[in-house]
Amino acid sequence: MHEFKFIDNELCCERVRVSDIAKNVDTPFYLYSHKTLIDHYMKLKAAFRSIKPLICFSVKSNSNLAVLRALVKKDAGLDIVSGGELYRASLAGANPKRIVYAGVGKKQGEIRDAIKFGIHFFNVESEEEIRAIQGIARELNKKVNVAIRINPDVIPKTHSHIATGKGDTKFGLDFETAHKIFNSRWQYPNLDIKGLHIHIGSQILDARPFQEAIGKVLSFLKQNHIEAEYLNIGGGLGIVYAMEHPQTADHFAKNILPILKKTRLKIILEPGRFISGPSGILVTRVIYTKRTPRRNFLIVDSGMNDLLRPSLYAAYHKIVPVKSAEYDSSDLERVDVVGPICETGDFLAKDRLLSQAKSGDLLAVMGAGAYGFTMSSNYNSRPRGAEVMVIGARFHIVRRREAYKDLVRGETIPKALR
Ligand SMILES: *Cc1c(COP(=O)(O)O)cnc(C)c1O
C-alpha cells in the first residue's frame, strides 16, 4: 500500500495534489510520501518484533537527507556502501552504532573515516580488504567490528544485473576463504570478527532463496564450530512494479523466523527498495506527442538521466496520468514513453496502453522511490530535477532543481586554452 491515490480524478500524495506541486516546482521532480516511507519501515519492524533485529535502511536506494532523517528519527540504522554515503549518514544524524558498511572497493580513506565515525560493522568482501581494515585499525589504535560477507552461491529469480549472491559475481567471499579467515583470527588483533553477512540480490519475490542462503550460512557456522554473534541477512525484498505478488513483510518473517530463532544470533536486515521504492514517484510532463507510421511516442521531460532503471534493467514502471478526469477510458492508445536524451535506449515505457495524452499533460511514473534519483545523472547536460517530500498536508522541497551553474561546478578552462 502507498499514499499515492486518486481523489476526484486527481493523483494526490497523502493530502496534497500532485498537480499543485508541479505548478510550484516545475517538472520533472521526484515526489516522496513520508507516510509511505515510515509505514514500510514499521511493517518490517513489526513483522520481526519477536527478535528485534537492527534494521539498516540501504542508503543507495534513496539517499536524500530528508528520507534518511525521517527513517533515522524512527530509529532505523543505515546500510552504506561508500564514504559519500557515510557523509550523508552523518548529516542525517545517524547513530554510528547503527551503521553497517558493505562494498567490494572500500578505499583506505573511506575505511579510516568510517572507523573514526565509530560505525557498527564493516561487511568485509575480500582478504585484502580485511588486511587493510586491520592495518588502519592498528594505526588508529582502535578495535573494529567486522562481519564476513559470504557469497552463498544461490540464484534468486531476478534480473541478472541485480543478482548478487551467485558464485561468479564480485560480491562476498566463498565459504573456504571465509573459513580461512576465521581460522586466522590472530592475524587481526584489532578486529573483532563478529559474524556473517549475506545480500543475495534485489527484487526477490519469495522467501526461498533467503531460506536457502541462510541455511547454507548456518550449516557453515555449525560444521566449522565457528562462534558468531551476528547474522546480517541483507536486503532484497521485492515490491510491486507491474503484476508481481511479492512476499509481504509478514510472510517473509513467517518463513524465515523459525530458522533464525533456532540460532541465538543477533539479526541485521538491510532493506532498501522495500522501504523507499513504493514511497516515491517521478512526475514528468509531456512535451510533444509524435506519431510515426510504426509507433506513437509520448516525448516527456524526463529520461534515462532521471530514471535509468527502464534502460538499464528493462525495468517496468507503471505510468498514470496525474489528472485522470481529462481522459475517456475508451481512448486508450499504444505508446512508447520516451525522454529527450539522444539515445535509442532512452525510454520510460515501451508499448504501453495509456489514455491519450497531449502536450502539457502530467504523468506519474510509479514506484520510483528506490534507485531512481540515486542513479540519476547529468547526461546530455540536463540539470537534475527537484526532490519533494510530502508530510501530511504539506510539501517540502528536499532538493532544489539543479541550475545550469550546477552542471559546470568544478570545471575550469586551463590558461593555455584562454
Ligand atoms: C543494495 C544493497 C541492499 C539493499 O537492497 P534492496 O534490494 O534495495 O533491498 C542491501 N545490502 C547491500 C549490501 C546492498 O548492496
Tab-separated table of C-alpha atoms and ligand atoms in Angstrom:
chain	number	residue	atom	x	y	z
A	1	MET	CA	0.000	0.000	0.000
A	2	HIS	CA	1.122	3.524	-0.662
A	3	GLU	CA	-0.162	7.052	-0.255
A	4	PHE	CA	-0.435	7.964	-3.949
A	5	LYS	CA	-4.159	7.837	-4.634
A	6	PHE	CA	-6.718	9.390	-6.909
A	7	ILE	CA	-9.105	11.756	-5.188
A	8	ASP	CA	-11.705	13.299	-7.526
A	9	ASN	CA	-9.707	12.062	-10.522
A	10	GLU	CA	-6.578	13.837	-9.357
A	11	LEU	CA	-3.486	11.999	-8.215
A	12	CYS	CA	-2.658	13.008	-4.660
A	13	CYS	CA	0.294	12.293	-2.428
A	14	GLU	CA	-1.132	11.969	1.061
A	15	ARG	CA	-3.289	15.110	1.224
A	16	VAL	CA	-1.551	17.145	-1.470
A	17	ARG	CA	-2.477	17.317	-5.169
A	18	VAL	CA	0.438	16.334	-7.362
A	19	SER	CA	-0.600	18.960	-9.926
A	20	ASP	CA	-0.338	21.679	-7.271
A	21	ILE	CA	3.230	20.666	-6.552
A	22	ALA	CA	4.006	20.632	-10.287
A	23	LYS	CA	2.716	24.198	-10.567
A	24	ASN	CA	5.075	25.205	-7.812
A	25	VAL	CA	8.303	23.346	-8.564
A	26	ASP	CA	8.005	22.656	-12.320
A	27	THR	CA	8.819	19.243	-13.828
A	28	PRO	CA	10.403	16.764	-13.678
A	29	PHE	CA	10.577	16.035	-9.961
A	30	TYR	CA	10.703	13.086	-7.621
A	31	LEU	CA	7.953	13.060	-5.048
A	32	TYR	CA	8.213	11.117	-1.791
A	33	SER	CA	5.479	10.287	0.675
A	34	HIS	CA	6.786	10.467	4.223
A	35	LYS	CA	3.950	8.299	5.483
A	36	THR	CA	4.581	5.528	2.948
A	37	LEU	CA	8.260	5.519	3.811
A	38	ILE	CA	7.674	5.187	7.533
A	39	ASP	CA	4.809	2.679	7.070
A	40	HIS	CA	7.059	0.289	5.177
A	41	TYR	CA	9.837	0.561	7.701
A	42	MET	CA	7.339	-0.076	10.512
A	43	LYS	CA	5.853	-3.064	8.671
A	44	LEU	CA	9.214	-4.814	8.695
A	45	LYS	CA	9.901	-3.791	12.241
A	46	ALA	CA	6.554	-5.181	13.361
A	47	ALA	CA	6.923	-8.413	11.397
A	48	PHE	CA	10.246	-9.141	13.104
A	49	ARG	CA	9.405	-7.714	16.527
A	50	SER	CA	9.894	-11.074	18.240
A	51	ILE	CA	13.642	-10.951	17.533
A	52	LYS	CA	14.169	-7.163	17.475
A	53	PRO	CA	16.647	-7.034	14.593
A	54	LEU	CA	18.690	-3.996	13.683
A	55	ILE	CA	17.038	-2.696	10.501
A	56	CYS	CA	19.559	-0.786	8.411
A	57	PHE	CA	17.969	1.104	5.515
A	58	SER	CA	20.031	0.753	2.351
A	59	VAL	CA	21.160	4.305	1.633
A	60	LYS	CA	21.985	3.607	-2.004
A	61	SER	CA	18.309	3.020	-2.787
A	62	ASN	CA	17.429	6.578	-1.798
A	63	SER	CA	19.997	8.818	-0.163
A	64	ASN	CA	18.123	12.098	0.111
A	65	LEU	CA	18.892	13.632	3.503
A	66	ALA	CA	15.218	14.122	4.351
A	67	VAL	CA	14.496	10.461	3.582
A	68	LEU	CA	17.425	9.340	5.743
A	69	ARG	CA	16.459	11.718	8.526
A	70	ALA	CA	12.849	10.536	8.536
A	71	LEU	CA	13.972	6.926	8.993
A	72	VAL	CA	16.761	7.713	11.450
A	73	LYS	CA	14.203	9.556	13.599
A	74	LYS	CA	12.287	6.277	13.775
A	75	ASP	CA	15.479	4.600	14.995
A	76	ALA	CA	16.405	2.946	11.702
A	77	GLY	CA	20.035	2.077	11.152
A	78	LEU	CA	21.723	2.682	7.802
A	79	ASP	CA	23.476	0.370	5.361
A	80	ILE	CA	26.149	2.306	3.477
A	81	VAL	CA	28.467	1.439	0.594
A	82	SER	CA	30.767	4.467	0.274
A	83	GLY	CA	32.433	7.370	2.023
A	84	GLY	CA	29.859	9.657	0.422
A	85	GLU	CA	27.046	7.674	1.986
A	86	LEU	CA	28.854	7.847	5.330
A	87	TYR	CA	28.906	11.629	4.934
A	88	ARG	CA	25.172	11.654	4.225
A	89	ALA	CA	24.538	9.381	7.210
A	90	SER	CA	26.394	11.776	9.484
A	91	LEU	CA	24.430	14.773	8.132
A	92	ALA	CA	21.194	12.860	8.726
A	93	GLY	CA	22.183	12.470	12.363
A	94	ALA	CA	22.502	8.683	12.220
A	95	ASN	CA	23.734	6.843	15.267
A	96	PRO	CA	27.154	5.428	14.238
A	97	LYS	CA	26.380	2.274	16.217
A	98	ARG	CA	23.545	1.584	13.782
A	99	ILE	CA	25.607	1.861	10.595
A	100	VAL	CA	26.942	-1.097	8.605
A	101	TYR	CA	29.289	-0.630	5.664
A	102	ALA	CA	29.486	-3.055	2.690
A	103	GLY	CA	31.026	-2.820	-0.778
A	104	VAL	CA	33.917	-4.548	-2.557
A	105	GLY	CA	36.074	-1.458	-3.074
A	106	LYS	CA	36.356	0.486	0.153
A	107	LYS	CA	39.362	2.807	-0.096
A	108	GLN	CA	41.782	3.465	2.757
A	109	GLY	CA	40.444	6.972	3.351
A	110	GLU	CA	36.885	5.687	3.430
A	111	ILE	CA	37.807	2.968	5.927
A	112	ARG	CA	39.638	5.468	8.113
A	113	ASP	CA	36.688	7.885	8.138
A	114	ALA	CA	34.247	5.093	8.985
A	115	ILE	CA	36.399	3.845	11.874
A	116	LYS	CA	36.747	7.364	13.230
A	117	PHE	CA	32.990	7.865	12.947
A	118	GLY	CA	32.579	4.699	15.007
A	119	ILE	CA	30.367	2.598	12.744
A	120	HIS	CA	28.967	-0.692	13.999
A	121	PHE	CA	30.427	-3.025	11.359
A	122	PHE	CA	32.337	-3.371	8.177
A	123	ASN	CA	30.987	-6.087	5.930
A	124	VAL	CA	34.237	-7.402	4.513
A	125	GLU	CA	34.305	-8.660	0.944
A	126	SER	CA	37.921	-9.823	0.407
A	127	GLU	CA	41.082	-10.913	2.208
A	128	GLU	CA	42.992	-7.858	1.061
A	129	GLU	CA	40.229	-5.670	2.431
A	130	ILE	CA	40.280	-7.291	5.872
A	131	ARG	CA	44.047	-6.816	5.996
A	132	ALA	CA	43.594	-3.161	5.044
A	133	ILE	CA	40.998	-2.646	7.790
A	134	GLN	CA	43.306	-4.355	10.311
A	135	GLY	CA	46.182	-2.056	9.290
A	136	ILE	CA	44.134	1.107	9.640
A	137	ALA	CA	42.554	-0.027	12.912
A	138	ARG	CA	46.028	-0.629	14.346
A	139	GLU	CA	47.209	2.768	13.143
A	140	LEU	CA	44.240	4.397	14.872
A	141	ASN	CA	44.626	2.129	17.873
A	142	LYS	CA	41.004	1.033	17.657
A	143	LYS	CA	39.150	-2.248	17.971
A	144	VAL	CA	36.873	-2.588	14.958
A	145	ASN	CA	33.899	-4.887	14.305
A	146	VAL	CA	33.723	-6.748	11.028
A	147	ALA	CA	31.435	-9.331	9.513
A	148	ILE	CA	32.435	-11.552	6.628
A	149	ARG	CA	30.221	-11.202	3.591
A	150	ILE	CA	29.573	-14.647	2.225
A	151	ASN	CA	28.723	-15.322	-1.366
A	152	PRO	CA	26.382	-18.258	-0.764
A	153	ASP	CA	26.072	-19.128	-4.463
A	154	VAL	CA	22.290	-19.003	-4.673
A	155	ILE	CA	20.442	-17.766	-7.724
A	156	PRO	CA	17.308	-15.773	-6.951
A	157	LYS	CA	14.891	-15.353	-9.853
A	158	THR	CA	15.566	-11.742	-10.643
A	159	HIS	CA	17.302	-9.682	-13.320
A	160	SER	CA	20.908	-10.910	-13.655
A	161	HIS	CA	22.247	-7.395	-13.011
A	162	ILE	CA	20.650	-7.370	-9.566
A	163	ALA	CA	21.500	-10.937	-8.531
A	164	THR	CA	24.467	-10.569	-6.205
A	165	GLY	CA	24.636	-13.951	-4.491
A	166	LYS	CA	25.748	-16.105	-7.411
A	167	GLY	CA	29.155	-17.708	-7.141
A	168	ASP	CA	30.551	-15.833	-10.110
A	169	THR	CA	29.664	-12.290	-9.016
A	170	LYS	CA	32.218	-9.970	-7.442
A	171	PHE	CA	30.425	-9.884	-4.084
A	172	GLY	CA	31.415	-11.562	-0.848
A	173	LEU	CA	33.724	-14.459	-0.115
A	174	ASP	CA	33.388	-18.166	-0.737
A	175	PHE	CA	32.976	-20.395	2.316
A	176	GLU	CA	36.506	-21.731	2.073
A	177	THR	CA	38.139	-18.313	2.215
A	178	ALA	CA	35.775	-17.257	4.992
A	179	HIS	CA	36.814	-20.355	6.930
A	180	LYS	CA	40.461	-19.496	6.428
A	181	ILE	CA	39.857	-16.001	7.829
A	182	PHE	CA	38.033	-17.340	10.889
A	183	ASN	CA	40.904	-19.768	11.469
A	184	SER	CA	43.438	-16.999	11.397
A	185	ARG	CA	41.683	-14.511	13.650
A	186	TRP	CA	45.029	-13.990	15.459
A	187	GLN	CA	46.284	-12.180	12.359
A	188	TYR	CA	43.753	-9.447	13.024
A	189	PRO	CA	44.337	-8.337	16.611
A	190	ASN	CA	42.477	-5.051	16.076
A	191	LEU	CA	39.421	-6.698	14.595
A	192	ASP	CA	36.504	-8.419	16.212
A	193	ILE	CA	35.093	-10.791	13.607
A	194	LYS	CA	31.536	-10.738	14.836
A	195	GLY	CA	29.585	-12.623	12.261
A	196	LEU	CA	28.465	-13.182	8.725
A	197	HIS	CA	26.711	-11.103	6.128
A	198	ILE	CA	24.804	-12.084	3.022
A	199	HIS	CA	22.975	-9.985	0.460
A	200	ILE	CA	21.839	-12.199	-2.362
A	201	GLY	CA	20.166	-9.791	-4.728
A	202	SER	CA	17.287	-7.419	-5.198
A	203	GLN	CA	13.583	-7.529	-6.092
A	204	ILE	CA	13.321	-11.088	-4.713
A	205	LEU	CA	9.661	-12.060	-4.553
A	206	ASP	CA	9.627	-15.100	-2.237
A	207	ALA	CA	11.476	-16.414	0.780
A	208	ARG	CA	13.048	-19.498	-0.757
A	209	PRO	CA	16.379	-18.008	-1.869
A	210	PHE	CA	16.698	-16.387	1.567
A	211	GLN	CA	15.968	-19.691	3.295
A	212	GLU	CA	18.487	-21.413	1.085
A	213	ALA	CA	21.223	-18.841	1.670
A	214	ILE	CA	20.603	-18.585	5.423
A	215	GLY	CA	20.593	-22.389	5.647
A	216	LYS	CA	23.955	-22.593	3.904
A	217	VAL	CA	25.473	-19.967	6.159
A	218	LEU	CA	24.153	-21.563	9.343
A	219	SER	CA	25.447	-25.004	8.442
A	220	PHE	CA	28.807	-23.436	7.614
A	221	LEU	CA	28.953	-21.985	11.125
A	222	LYS	CA	27.854	-25.255	12.684
A	223	GLN	CA	30.122	-27.574	10.713
A	224	ASN	CA	33.168	-25.475	11.471
A	225	HIS	CA	32.260	-24.707	15.085
A	226	ILE	CA	32.510	-21.000	14.440
A	227	GLU	CA	31.301	-18.689	17.184
A	228	ALA	CA	29.377	-15.745	15.796
A	229	GLU	CA	27.260	-13.065	17.377
A	230	TYR	CA	25.582	-11.535	14.334
A	231	LEU	CA	23.966	-12.643	11.125
A	232	ASN	CA	23.200	-9.926	8.598
A	233	ILE	CA	20.714	-11.256	6.060
A	234	GLY	CA	20.932	-8.232	3.742
A	235	GLY	CA	18.111	-6.678	1.774
A	236	GLY	CA	16.474	-7.652	-1.466
A	237	LEU	CA	12.756	-7.777	-0.700
A	238	GLY	CA	10.749	-7.207	-3.865
A	239	ILE	CA	7.931	-4.736	-4.427
A	240	VAL	CA	5.054	-4.385	-6.906
A	241	TYR	CA	6.044	-2.733	-10.174
A	242	ALA	CA	3.608	-4.458	-12.514
A	243	MET	CA	1.612	-7.574	-11.628
A	244	GLU	CA	4.094	-9.208	-9.245
A	245	HIS	CA	2.935	-10.740	-5.992
A	246	PRO	CA	5.893	-10.105	-3.731
A	247	GLN	CA	6.035	-11.547	-0.253
A	248	THR	CA	4.755	-9.181	2.409
A	249	ALA	CA	6.905	-8.320	5.405
A	250	ASP	CA	4.759	-10.687	7.480
A	251	HIS	CA	5.122	-13.581	5.056
A	252	PHE	CA	8.833	-13.036	4.778
A	253	ALA	CA	9.165	-13.018	8.557
A	254	LYS	CA	6.929	-16.070	8.943
A	255	ASN	CA	9.106	-18.002	6.513
A	256	ILE	CA	12.489	-17.186	7.927
A	257	LEU	CA	11.869	-16.521	11.628
A	258	PRO	CA	11.740	-20.234	12.513
A	259	ILE	CA	15.223	-20.690	11.031
A	260	LEU	CA	16.605	-17.573	12.681
A	261	LYS	CA	15.079	-18.358	16.065
A	262	LYS	CA	16.887	-21.683	16.206
A	263	THR	CA	20.113	-19.739	16.461
A	264	ARG	CA	20.966	-17.222	19.106
A	265	LEU	CA	22.374	-14.840	16.534
A	266	LYS	CA	21.509	-11.173	16.556
A	267	ILE	CA	19.932	-10.361	13.220
A	268	ILE	CA	20.501	-7.398	10.919
A	269	LEU	CA	18.297	-6.557	7.918
A	270	GLU	CA	19.241	-4.185	5.103
A	271	PRO	CA	16.070	-3.348	3.197
A	272	GLY	CA	16.268	-0.638	0.555
A	273	ARG	CA	13.732	-0.975	-2.228
A	274	PHE	CA	11.047	-2.397	0.079
A	275	ILE	CA	11.028	0.844	2.067
A	276	SER	CA	11.863	3.529	-0.490
A	277	GLY	CA	10.504	2.041	-3.734
A	278	PRO	CA	6.749	2.429	-3.176
A	279	SER	CA	7.343	5.739	-1.385
A	280	GLY	CA	8.318	7.733	-4.448
A	281	ILE	CA	7.102	8.669	-7.910
A	282	LEU	CA	8.643	10.617	-10.748
A	283	VAL	CA	6.425	13.379	-12.095
A	284	THR	CA	7.034	14.392	-15.677
A	285	ARG	CA	5.296	16.446	-18.355
A	286	VAL	CA	4.547	15.549	-21.946
A	287	ILE	CA	6.496	17.895	-24.221
A	288	TYR	CA	5.323	16.538	-27.560
A	289	THR	CA	3.306	13.690	-28.937
A	290	LYS	CA	4.620	12.172	-32.111
A	291	ARG	CA	3.015	9.680	-34.445
A	292	THR	CA	5.065	7.748	-36.928
A	293	PRO	CA	3.917	5.004	-39.303
A	294	ARG	CA	5.355	2.398	-36.947
A	295	ARG	CA	4.875	3.823	-33.479
A	296	ASN	CA	3.351	6.505	-31.320
A	297	PHE	CA	5.533	8.375	-28.898
A	298	LEU	CA	4.956	10.487	-25.850
A	299	ILE	CA	8.061	12.609	-25.503
A	300	VAL	CA	8.341	13.676	-21.869
A	301	ASP	CA	10.663	15.994	-19.972
A	302	SER	CA	12.453	13.268	-18.034
A	303	GLY	CA	14.559	10.491	-19.410
A	304	MET	CA	17.193	7.932	-18.602
A	305	ASN	CA	19.242	10.616	-16.882
A	306	ASP	CA	16.435	10.950	-14.320
A	307	LEU	CA	15.289	7.322	-14.140
A	308	LEU	CA	17.761	4.807	-15.501
A	309	ARG	CA	16.033	1.587	-14.468
A	310	PRO	CA	13.995	1.025	-17.656
A	311	SER	CA	17.099	1.470	-19.833
A	312	LEU	CA	19.456	-0.400	-17.524
A	313	TYR	CA	17.328	-3.368	-16.448
A	314	ALA	CA	14.386	-3.198	-18.842
A	315	ALA	CA	12.501	-2.412	-15.632
A	316	TYR	CA	8.741	-1.859	-15.750
A	317	HIS	CA	7.248	1.169	-14.055
A	318	LYS	CA	3.534	1.814	-14.128
A	319	ILE	CA	2.700	5.204	-15.661
A	320	VAL	CA	-0.524	7.056	-14.904
A	321	PRO	CA	-1.907	10.449	-15.889
A	322	VAL	CA	-1.895	12.842	-12.934
A	323	LYS	CA	-5.347	14.143	-13.916
A	324	SER	CA	-7.370	11.185	-14.954
A	325	ALA	CA	-10.624	13.101	-15.393
A	326	GLU	CA	-9.451	14.565	-18.670
A	327	TYR	CA	-9.434	11.120	-20.205
A	328	ASP	CA	-12.036	8.858	-21.541
A	329	SER	CA	-11.099	5.265	-20.795
A	330	SER	CA	-12.151	4.216	-24.295
A	331	ASP	CA	-9.388	6.466	-25.504
A	332	LEU	CA	-6.516	4.073	-24.941
A	333	GLU	CA	-3.535	4.256	-27.207
A	334	ARG	CA	-0.396	2.145	-27.508
A	335	VAL	CA	2.647	4.350	-26.947
A	336	ASP	CA	6.318	4.475	-26.107
A	337	VAL	CA	7.031	6.983	-23.363
A	338	VAL	CA	10.454	8.380	-24.187
A	339	GLY	CA	12.755	11.066	-22.837
A	340	PRO	CA	14.647	13.856	-24.557
A	341	ILE	CA	18.055	12.132	-24.325
A	342	CYS	CA	19.832	11.334	-27.577
A	343	GLU	CA	19.943	7.568	-27.103
A	344	THR	CA	17.674	4.885	-28.507
A	345	GLY	CA	17.783	3.314	-25.042
A	346	ASP	CA	16.200	6.407	-23.506
A	347	PHE	CA	12.688	5.369	-22.584
A	348	LEU	CA	10.490	5.124	-19.512
A	349	ALA	CA	7.991	2.681	-21.009
A	350	LYS	CA	7.547	0.772	-24.231
A	351	ASP	CA	4.415	-0.458	-25.942
A	352	ARG	CA	2.234	0.785	-23.144
A	353	LEU	CA	-1.526	1.127	-23.347
A	354	LEU	CA	-2.201	4.631	-21.987
A	355	SER	CA	-5.047	7.103	-22.141
A	356	GLN	CA	-4.410	9.505	-24.971
A	357	ALA	CA	-2.208	12.277	-23.652
A	358	LYS	CA	-1.403	15.636	-25.159
A	359	SER	CA	1.442	18.044	-24.816
A	360	GLY	CA	1.480	19.691	-21.390
A	361	ASP	CA	-0.135	16.746	-19.584
A	362	LEU	CA	1.435	15.491	-16.368
A	363	LEU	CA	2.330	11.832	-15.975
A	364	ALA	CA	3.400	9.977	-12.849
A	365	VAL	CA	5.935	7.162	-13.032
A	366	MET	CA	5.048	4.958	-10.084
A	367	GLY	CA	7.311	3.000	-7.749
A	368	ALA	CA	10.284	5.232	-8.499
A	369	GLY	CA	11.441	5.910	-4.948
A	370	ALA	CA	14.263	3.351	-4.999
A	371	TYR	CA	17.226	3.524	-7.368
A	372	GLY	CA	15.561	6.487	-9.044
A	373	PHE	CA	17.168	9.753	-8.071
A	374	THR	CA	20.253	7.966	-6.713
A	375	MET	CA	21.061	6.625	-10.188
A	376	SER	CA	20.335	9.905	-11.966
A	377	SER	CA	22.979	11.742	-13.940
A	378	ASN	CA	23.557	14.928	-15.889
A	379	TYR	CA	23.908	13.090	-19.199
A	380	ASN	CA	23.178	15.410	-22.142
A	381	SER	CA	23.894	18.251	-19.690
A	382	ARG	CA	20.446	18.013	-18.230
A	383	PRO	CA	20.116	19.518	-14.754
A	384	ARG	CA	18.584	17.042	-12.317
A	385	GLY	CA	15.042	17.717	-11.223
A	386	ALA	CA	13.889	18.576	-7.727
A	387	GLU	CA	13.087	16.139	-4.956
A	388	VAL	CA	9.979	16.887	-2.927
A	389	MET	CA	8.604	15.242	0.198
A	390	VAL	CA	5.017	15.389	1.334
A	391	ILE	CA	4.438	15.214	5.057
A	392	GLY	CA	0.695	15.170	5.730
A	393	ALA	CA	-0.926	18.214	4.156
A	394	ARG	CA	2.284	19.999	3.170
A	395	PHE	CA	5.042	19.516	0.692
A	396	HIS	CA	8.699	20.371	1.175
A	397	ILE	CA	11.395	20.784	-1.463
A	398	VAL	CA	14.098	18.484	-0.107
A	399	ARG	CA	16.482	19.054	-3.006
A	400	ARG	CA	16.185	22.020	-5.282
A	401	ARG	CA	16.215	21.611	-9.025
A	402	GLU	CA	19.722	21.940	-10.414
A	403	ALA	CA	20.623	25.060	-12.375
A	404	TYR	CA	22.960	25.248	-15.380
A	405	LYS	CA	25.604	26.553	-12.972
A	406	ASP	CA	25.476	23.238	-11.115
A	407	LEU	CA	26.361	21.450	-14.352
A	408	VAL	CA	29.772	23.080	-14.610
A	409	ARG	CA	30.654	23.340	-10.936
A	410	GLY	CA	34.307	22.425	-10.528
A	411	GLU	CA	35.145	22.717	-14.221
A	412	THR	CA	37.819	25.125	-15.409
A	413	ILE	CA	39.288	26.038	-18.762
A	414	PRO	CA	43.112	25.931	-18.393
A	415	LYS	CA	45.052	29.139	-19.052
A	416	ALA	CA	46.683	27.561	-22.078
A	417	LEU	CA	43.290	27.482	-23.763
A	418	ARG	CA	42.219	31.002	-22.980
B	1	LIG	C1	21.826	-2.683	-2.344
B	1	LIG	C2	22.042	-3.384	-1.091
B	1	LIG	C3	20.972	-3.610	-0.206
B	1	LIG	C4	19.553	-3.211	-0.490
B	1	LIG	O1	18.963	-3.955	-1.496
B	1	LIG	P1	17.402	-3.815	-1.793
B	1	LIG	O2	17.150	-4.754	-2.882
B	1	LIG	O3	17.158	-2.404	-2.193
B	1	LIG	O4	16.681	-4.168	-0.541
B	1	LIG	C5	21.254	-4.243	0.997
B	1	LIG	N1	22.510	-4.637	1.307
B	1	LIG	C6	23.548	-4.429	0.474
B	1	LIG	C7	24.904	-4.892	0.883
B	1	LIG	C8	23.354	-3.808	-0.748
B	1	LIG	O5	24.391	-3.623	-1.562
